[in-house]
Amino acid sequence: MLKIAVLVSGGGSNLGAIIDGVKSGELSNVEIKYVISDTPEVYALERAKENNIQGILLDKKQYKSNLSDEILKLIDGEVDLIVLAGFFSILSGKLLEKFKHRIINIHPSLIPSFCGKGAYGIHVHEKALEYGVKVSGCTVHFVDEGTDTGAIILQKVVEVNATDTPKELQLRIMEKEHEALPEAVKLISEGKVRVEGRKVFIG
Ligand SMILES: Nc1nc2c(c(=O)[nH]1)N[C@@H](CN(C=O)c1ccc(C(=O)N[C@@H](CCC(=O)O)C(=O)O)cc1)CN2
Ligand SMILES: NCC(=O)N[C@@H]1O[C@H](COP(=O)([O-])[O-])[C@@H](O)[C@H]1O
């Protein structure tokens, strides 16, 4: 059984996709041990409660630069994989060392485009539309000391229309996120993901 902690900051639709995968049996050998939010009163914590999953608030405003250490204290020895699912705090320190290649993140663009500091939530799609790209998508990647610089596991592509609003593009990409993130968790739970430097081999 792959035990995971899912880290969130908002609505939790990607958390919902993982929960649905567990409930449907698609993620039959995955157990969500914790949902951890860095922000209070977010719907993601409600989703956890509704599904009898332990939801924990580690408020970024309280913990500030100690947030990563607090997360490590909570989960060390308890989980195999950390999944960032719409999580907006940058992780650092011992947590990254102890969980090297055991933290994954979903980002709503085709990295290396429109990522890094300041590229989160709707802002990512605003940047893509401003640039005038014809395709965008989402990326599941390992988390390292950089922001959105870890080795790429999966990417999924969507068409971009010049008339799209940021919200329309966000919703189109989210549909692919809700496929990609559970798919990546499934592959990892089956031992089918191997990392060599920046390259990730599947199968
Ligand atoms: N060490 C890492 N930590 C995190 C990563 C990562 O790749 N390495 N990914 C992010 C998720 N993310 C993009 O996928 C991301 C999240 C947030 C930001 C950002 O600029 N945040 C703002 C604060 C936003 C807020 O608190 O509301 C900031 O740091 O100024 C960029 C990218 C999760 N952690
Ligand atoms: N850089 C990180 C980032 O922008 N993450 C994005 O935040 C949204 C969270 O939605 P959710 O809370 O409904 O899953 C998702 O689109 C996710 O890709």
CSV table of C-alpha atoms and ligand atoms in Angstrom, one decimal:
chain,number,residue,atom,x,y,z
A,1,MET,CA,0.0,0.0,0.0
A,2,LEU,CA,1.4,3.4,-1.0
A,3,LYS,CA,0.7,5.8,1.8
A,4,ILE,CA,0.4,9.4,0.7
A,5,ALA,CA,0.0,12.9,2.1
A,6,VAL,CA,-1.8,15.4,-0.1
A,7,LEU,CA,-0.8,19.1,0.4
A,8,VAL,CA,-3.4,21.7,-0.6
A,9,SER,CA,-4.0,25.5,-0.5
A,10,GLY,CA,-7.5,25.9,-2.0
A,11,GLY,CA,-10.5,24.2,-3.6
A,12,GLY,CA,-8.9,20.8,-3.9
A,13,SER,CA,-10.3,19.6,-7.2
A,14,ASN,CA,-7.0,17.7,-7.8
A,15,LEU,CA,-7.3,16.2,-4.3
A,16,GLY,CA,-10.8,15.2,-5.4
A,17,ALA,CA,-9.5,13.4,-8.4
A,18,ILE,CA,-7.2,11.3,-6.3
A,19,ILE,CA,-10.0,10.6,-3.8
A,20,ASP,CA,-12.2,9.5,-6.7
A,21,GLY,CA,-9.3,7.2,-7.9
A,22,VAL,CA,-9.1,5.5,-4.6
A,23,LYS,CA,-12.8,5.1,-4.3
A,24,SER,CA,-13.2,3.7,-7.8
A,25,GLY,CA,-10.4,1.2,-7.3
A,26,GLU,CA,-8.2,2.8,-10.0
A,27,LEU,CA,-5.8,3.7,-7.1
A,28,SER,CA,-6.5,0.4,-5.2
A,29,ASN,CA,-3.0,0.3,-3.6
A,30,VAL,CA,-3.0,3.9,-2.5
A,31,GLU,CA,-4.1,5.2,0.9
A,32,ILE,CA,-4.5,9.0,1.6
A,33,LYS,CA,-3.2,9.3,5.2
A,34,TYR,CA,-3.3,13.1,5.5
A,35,VAL,CA,-4.6,16.1,3.7
A,36,ILE,CA,-2.5,19.1,4.8
A,37,SER,CA,-3.5,22.7,4.1
A,38,ASP,CA,-1.3,25.8,4.5
A,39,THR,CA,-4.5,27.9,4.3
A,40,PRO,CA,-7.5,27.9,6.7
A,41,GLU,CA,-11.1,27.4,5.6
A,42,VAL,CA,-10.4,26.0,2.2
A,43,TYR,CA,-12.8,23.5,0.5
A,44,ALA,CA,-10.0,21.0,0.1
A,45,LEU,CA,-10.2,20.4,3.9
A,46,GLU,CA,-14.0,20.0,3.6
A,47,ARG,CA,-13.4,17.3,0.9
A,48,ALA,CA,-11.1,15.5,3.3
A,49,LYS,CA,-13.7,15.6,6.1
A,50,GLU,CA,-16.4,14.4,3.8
A,51,ASN,CA,-14.2,11.4,2.9
A,52,ASN,CA,-13.1,10.6,6.5
A,53,ILE,CA,-9.5,11.6,5.7
A,54,GLN,CA,-7.5,13.3,8.4
A,55,GLY,CA,-7.3,17.0,7.4
A,56,ILE,CA,-4.7,19.2,9.1
A,57,LEU,CA,-4.1,22.9,8.9
A,58,LEU,CA,-0.5,24.1,9.1
A,59,ASP,CA,-1.2,27.8,8.6
A,60,LYS,CA,1.6,29.4,6.5
A,61,LYS,CA,1.0,32.7,8.3
A,62,GLN,CA,1.7,31.0,11.7
A,63,TYR,CA,4.6,28.7,10.6
A,64,LYS,CA,6.2,31.0,7.9
A,65,SER,CA,9.7,29.7,7.1
A,66,ASN,CA,9.2,26.7,9.4
A,67,LEU,CA,6.3,25.3,7.5
A,68,SER,CA,8.4,22.6,5.7
A,69,ASP,CA,9.9,21.4,9.1
A,70,GLU,CA,6.4,21.2,10.6
A,71,ILE,CA,5.2,19.1,7.6
A,72,LEU,CA,8.2,16.8,8.1
A,73,LYS,CA,7.5,16.4,11.8
A,74,LEU,CA,4.0,15.4,11.0
A,75,ILE,CA,4.6,12.9,8.2
A,76,ASP,CA,8.1,11.5,8.7
A,77,GLY,CA,7.9,7.7,8.9
A,78,GLU,CA,4.1,7.9,8.2
A,79,VAL,CA,3.9,8.3,4.4
A,80,ASP,CA,5.8,7.1,1.3
A,81,LEU,CA,4.9,10.0,-1.1
A,82,ILE,CA,3.9,13.6,-0.7
A,83,VAL,CA,1.6,15.0,-3.5
A,84,LEU,CA,1.3,18.7,-4.0
A,85,ALA,CA,-2.2,19.3,-5.4
A,86,GLY,CA,-2.8,23.0,-5.7
A,87,PHE,CA,-0.3,23.8,-3.0
A,88,PHE,CA,1.2,27.3,-3.1
A,89,SER,CA,4.0,27.4,-0.5
A,90,ILE,CA,7.5,26.7,-1.5
A,91,LEU,CA,9.0,23.7,0.3
A,92,SER,CA,12.6,23.7,1.6
A,93,GLY,CA,15.1,22.2,4.0
A,94,LYS,CA,15.3,18.7,5.4
A,95,LEU,CA,11.9,17.8,4.0
A,96,LEU,CA,13.3,17.9,0.5
A,97,GLU,CA,16.4,15.9,1.5
A,98,LYS,CA,14.4,13.2,3.3
A,99,PHE,CA,11.8,13.0,0.6
A,100,LYS,CA,14.1,13.3,-2.5
A,101,HIS,CA,12.1,11.9,-5.5
A,102,ARG,CA,9.2,11.3,-3.2
A,103,ILE,CA,7.4,14.6,-3.6
A,104,ILE,CA,5.4,15.3,-6.8
A,105,ASN,CA,3.6,18.4,-7.9
A,106,ILE,CA,1.0,19.3,-10.5
A,107,HIS,CA,1.6,22.5,-12.4
A,108,PRO,CA,-0.9,23.9,-14.9
A,109,SER,CA,1.4,24.6,-17.8
A,110,LEU,CA,3.9,22.7,-20.0
A,111,ILE,CA,7.0,23.3,-18.0
A,112,PRO,CA,9.5,25.0,-18.7
A,113,SER,CA,6.9,27.5,-19.9
A,114,PHE,CA,5.0,29.8,-17.5
A,115,CYS,CA,6.4,28.4,-14.2
A,116,GLY,CA,8.5,29.5,-11.3
A,117,LYS,CA,8.0,32.2,-8.7
A,118,GLY,CA,4.7,34.0,-9.2
A,119,ALA,CA,3.4,31.3,-11.6
A,120,TYR,CA,0.5,29.8,-9.6
A,121,GLY,CA,-3.3,29.4,-10.1
A,122,ILE,CA,-5.0,31.7,-12.6
A,123,HIS,CA,-1.8,33.7,-13.1
A,124,VAL,CA,-0.3,30.9,-15.1
A,125,HIS,CA,-3.1,31.0,-17.6
A,126,GLU,CA,-3.0,34.8,-17.7
A,127,LYS,CA,0.7,34.5,-18.7
A,128,ALA,CA,0.0,31.9,-21.4
A,129,LEU,CA,-2.7,33.9,-23.0
A,130,GLU,CA,-0.7,37.1,-22.8
A,131,TYR,CA,2.1,35.3,-24.7
A,132,GLY,CA,-0.3,34.0,-27.3
A,133,VAL,CA,0.6,30.3,-27.2
A,134,LYS,CA,-1.4,27.9,-29.3
A,135,VAL,CA,-1.0,24.9,-26.9
A,136,SER,CA,-0.7,24.7,-23.2
A,137,GLY,CA,-1.4,21.9,-20.7
A,138,CYS,CA,-0.2,20.5,-17.4
A,139,THR,CA,2.9,18.9,-15.9
A,140,VAL,CA,3.5,16.4,-13.1
A,141,HIS,CA,7.0,16.7,-11.9
A,142,PHE,CA,9.2,15.8,-8.9
A,143,VAL,CA,9.8,18.6,-6.5
A,144,ASP,CA,13.3,19.8,-5.8
A,145,GLU,CA,14.9,22.9,-4.2
A,146,GLY,CA,14.0,25.0,-7.2
A,147,THR,CA,10.4,26.1,-8.1
A,148,ASP,CA,9.0,23.9,-10.9
A,149,THR,CA,12.5,22.7,-11.8
A,150,GLY,CA,12.2,19.0,-10.8
A,151,ALA,CA,12.3,16.1,-13.3
A,152,ILE,CA,9.2,15.8,-15.4
A,153,ILE,CA,7.0,12.7,-15.0
A,154,LEU,CA,4.0,13.3,-17.2
A,155,GLN,CA,2.6,16.1,-19.4
A,156,LYS,CA,-0.8,16.5,-21.1
A,157,VAL,CA,-1.6,19.1,-23.8
A,158,VAL,CA,-4.6,21.2,-24.6
A,159,GLU,CA,-5.4,23.6,-27.5
A,160,VAL,CA,-5.4,27.3,-26.7
A,161,ASN,CA,-7.8,29.6,-28.5
A,162,ALA,CA,-7.0,33.3,-28.9
A,163,THR,CA,-10.5,34.1,-27.6
A,164,ASP,CA,-10.0,32.1,-24.4
A,165,THR,CA,-10.4,33.8,-21.0
A,166,PRO,CA,-7.9,32.7,-18.3
A,167,LYS,CA,-10.8,30.9,-16.6
A,168,GLU,CA,-11.8,29.0,-19.7
A,169,LEU,CA,-8.2,27.9,-20.3
A,170,GLN,CA,-7.9,27.0,-16.6
A,171,LEU,CA,-10.9,24.8,-16.7
A,172,ARG,CA,-9.8,23.0,-19.9
A,173,ILE,CA,-6.4,22.3,-18.4
A,174,MET,CA,-7.8,21.2,-15.1
A,175,GLU,CA,-9.7,18.4,-16.9
A,176,LYS,CA,-6.3,17.1,-18.0
A,177,GLU,CA,-4.8,17.7,-14.5
A,178,HIS,CA,-7.5,15.4,-13.0
A,179,GLU,CA,-6.2,12.7,-15.3
A,180,ALA,CA,-2.5,13.3,-15.1
A,181,LEU,CA,-2.1,13.5,-11.3
A,182,PRO,CA,-3.9,10.3,-10.4
A,183,GLU,CA,-2.1,8.6,-13.3
A,184,ALA,CA,1.3,9.6,-11.9
A,185,VAL,CA,0.3,8.4,-8.4
A,186,LYS,CA,-0.8,5.1,-9.9
A,187,LEU,CA,2.5,4.6,-11.8
A,188,ILE,CA,4.5,5.4,-8.7
A,189,SER,CA,2.3,3.0,-6.6
A,190,GLU,CA,3.1,0.3,-9.1
A,191,GLY,CA,6.9,1.0,-9.0
A,192,LYS,CA,6.8,2.0,-12.7
A,193,VAL,CA,8.7,5.4,-12.4
A,194,ARG,CA,12.5,5.5,-12.5
A,195,VAL,CA,14.5,8.7,-12.4
A,196,GLU,CA,18.0,9.2,-13.9
A,197,GLY,CA,19.2,12.8,-13.6
A,198,ARG,CA,16.6,14.9,-15.4
A,199,LYS,CA,15.1,11.9,-17.2
A,200,VAL,CA,12.1,9.9,-15.9
A,201,PHE,CA,11.5,6.5,-17.4
A,202,ILE,CA,8.0,5.0,-17.2
A,203,GLY,CA,7.2,1.3,-17.3
B,1,LIG,N1,10.6,23.4,-3.4
B,1,LIG,C1,9.5,23.5,-4.1
B,1,LIG,N2,8.3,23.8,-3.5
B,1,LIG,C2,7.2,23.9,-4.3
B,1,LIG,C3,7.2,23.7,-5.7
B,1,LIG,C4,8.5,23.3,-6.3
B,1,LIG,O1,8.6,23.1,-7.5
B,1,LIG,N3,9.6,23.3,-5.5
B,1,LIG,N4,6.0,23.8,-6.4
B,1,LIG,C5,5.0,24.6,-5.8
B,1,LIG,C6,3.8,24.7,-6.7
B,1,LIG,N5,3.9,25.8,-7.6
B,1,LIG,C7,3.9,25.5,-9.0
B,1,LIG,O2,3.6,24.4,-9.4
B,1,LIG,C8,4.1,27.1,-7.2
B,1,LIG,C9,3.4,27.6,-6.1
B,1,LIG,C10,3.5,28.9,-5.7
B,1,LIG,C11,4.4,29.8,-6.4
B,1,LIG,C12,4.5,31.2,-5.9
B,1,LIG,O3,5.1,32.0,-6.5
B,1,LIG,N6,4.0,31.4,-4.6
B,1,LIG,C13,4.0,32.7,-4.0
B,1,LIG,C14,3.1,32.8,-2.8
B,1,LIG,C15,1.6,32.4,-3.2
B,1,LIG,C16,0.7,32.4,-2.0
B,1,LIG,O4,1.2,32.1,-0.9
B,1,LIG,O5,-0.5,32.6,-2.2
B,1,LIG,C17,5.4,33.1,-3.6
B,1,LIG,O6,6.1,32.1,-3.2
B,1,LIG,O7,5.7,34.3,-3.6
B,1,LIG,C18,5.0,29.3,-7.5
B,1,LIG,C19,4.9,28.0,-7.9
B,1,LIG,C20,4.7,24.2,-4.4
B,1,LIG,N7,6.0,24.1,-3.7
B,2,LIG,N1,1.9,26.3,-9.3
B,2,LIG,C1,0.9,25.5,-8.7
B,2,LIG,C2,-0.4,25.7,-9.3
B,2,LIG,O1,-0.7,26.7,-9.9
B,2,LIG,N2,-1.3,24.7,-9.1
B,2,LIG,C3,-2.6,24.8,-9.7
B,2,LIG,O2,-3.5,25.3,-8.8
B,2,LIG,C4,-4.8,24.8,-9.1
B,2,LIG,C5,-5.4,24.2,-7.8
B,2,LIG,O3,-6.6,23.7,-8.1
B,2,LIG,P1,-7.3,22.7,-7.0
B,2,LIG,O4,-7.0,23.2,-5.6
B,2,LIG,O5,-8.7,22.7,-7.4
B,2,LIG,O6,-6.6,21.4,-7.2
B,2,LIG,C6,-4.6,23.7,-10.2
B,2,LIG,O7,-4.9,24.2,-11.5
B,2,LIG,C7,-3.1,23.4,-10.0
B,2,LIG,O8,-2.5,23.0,-11.2
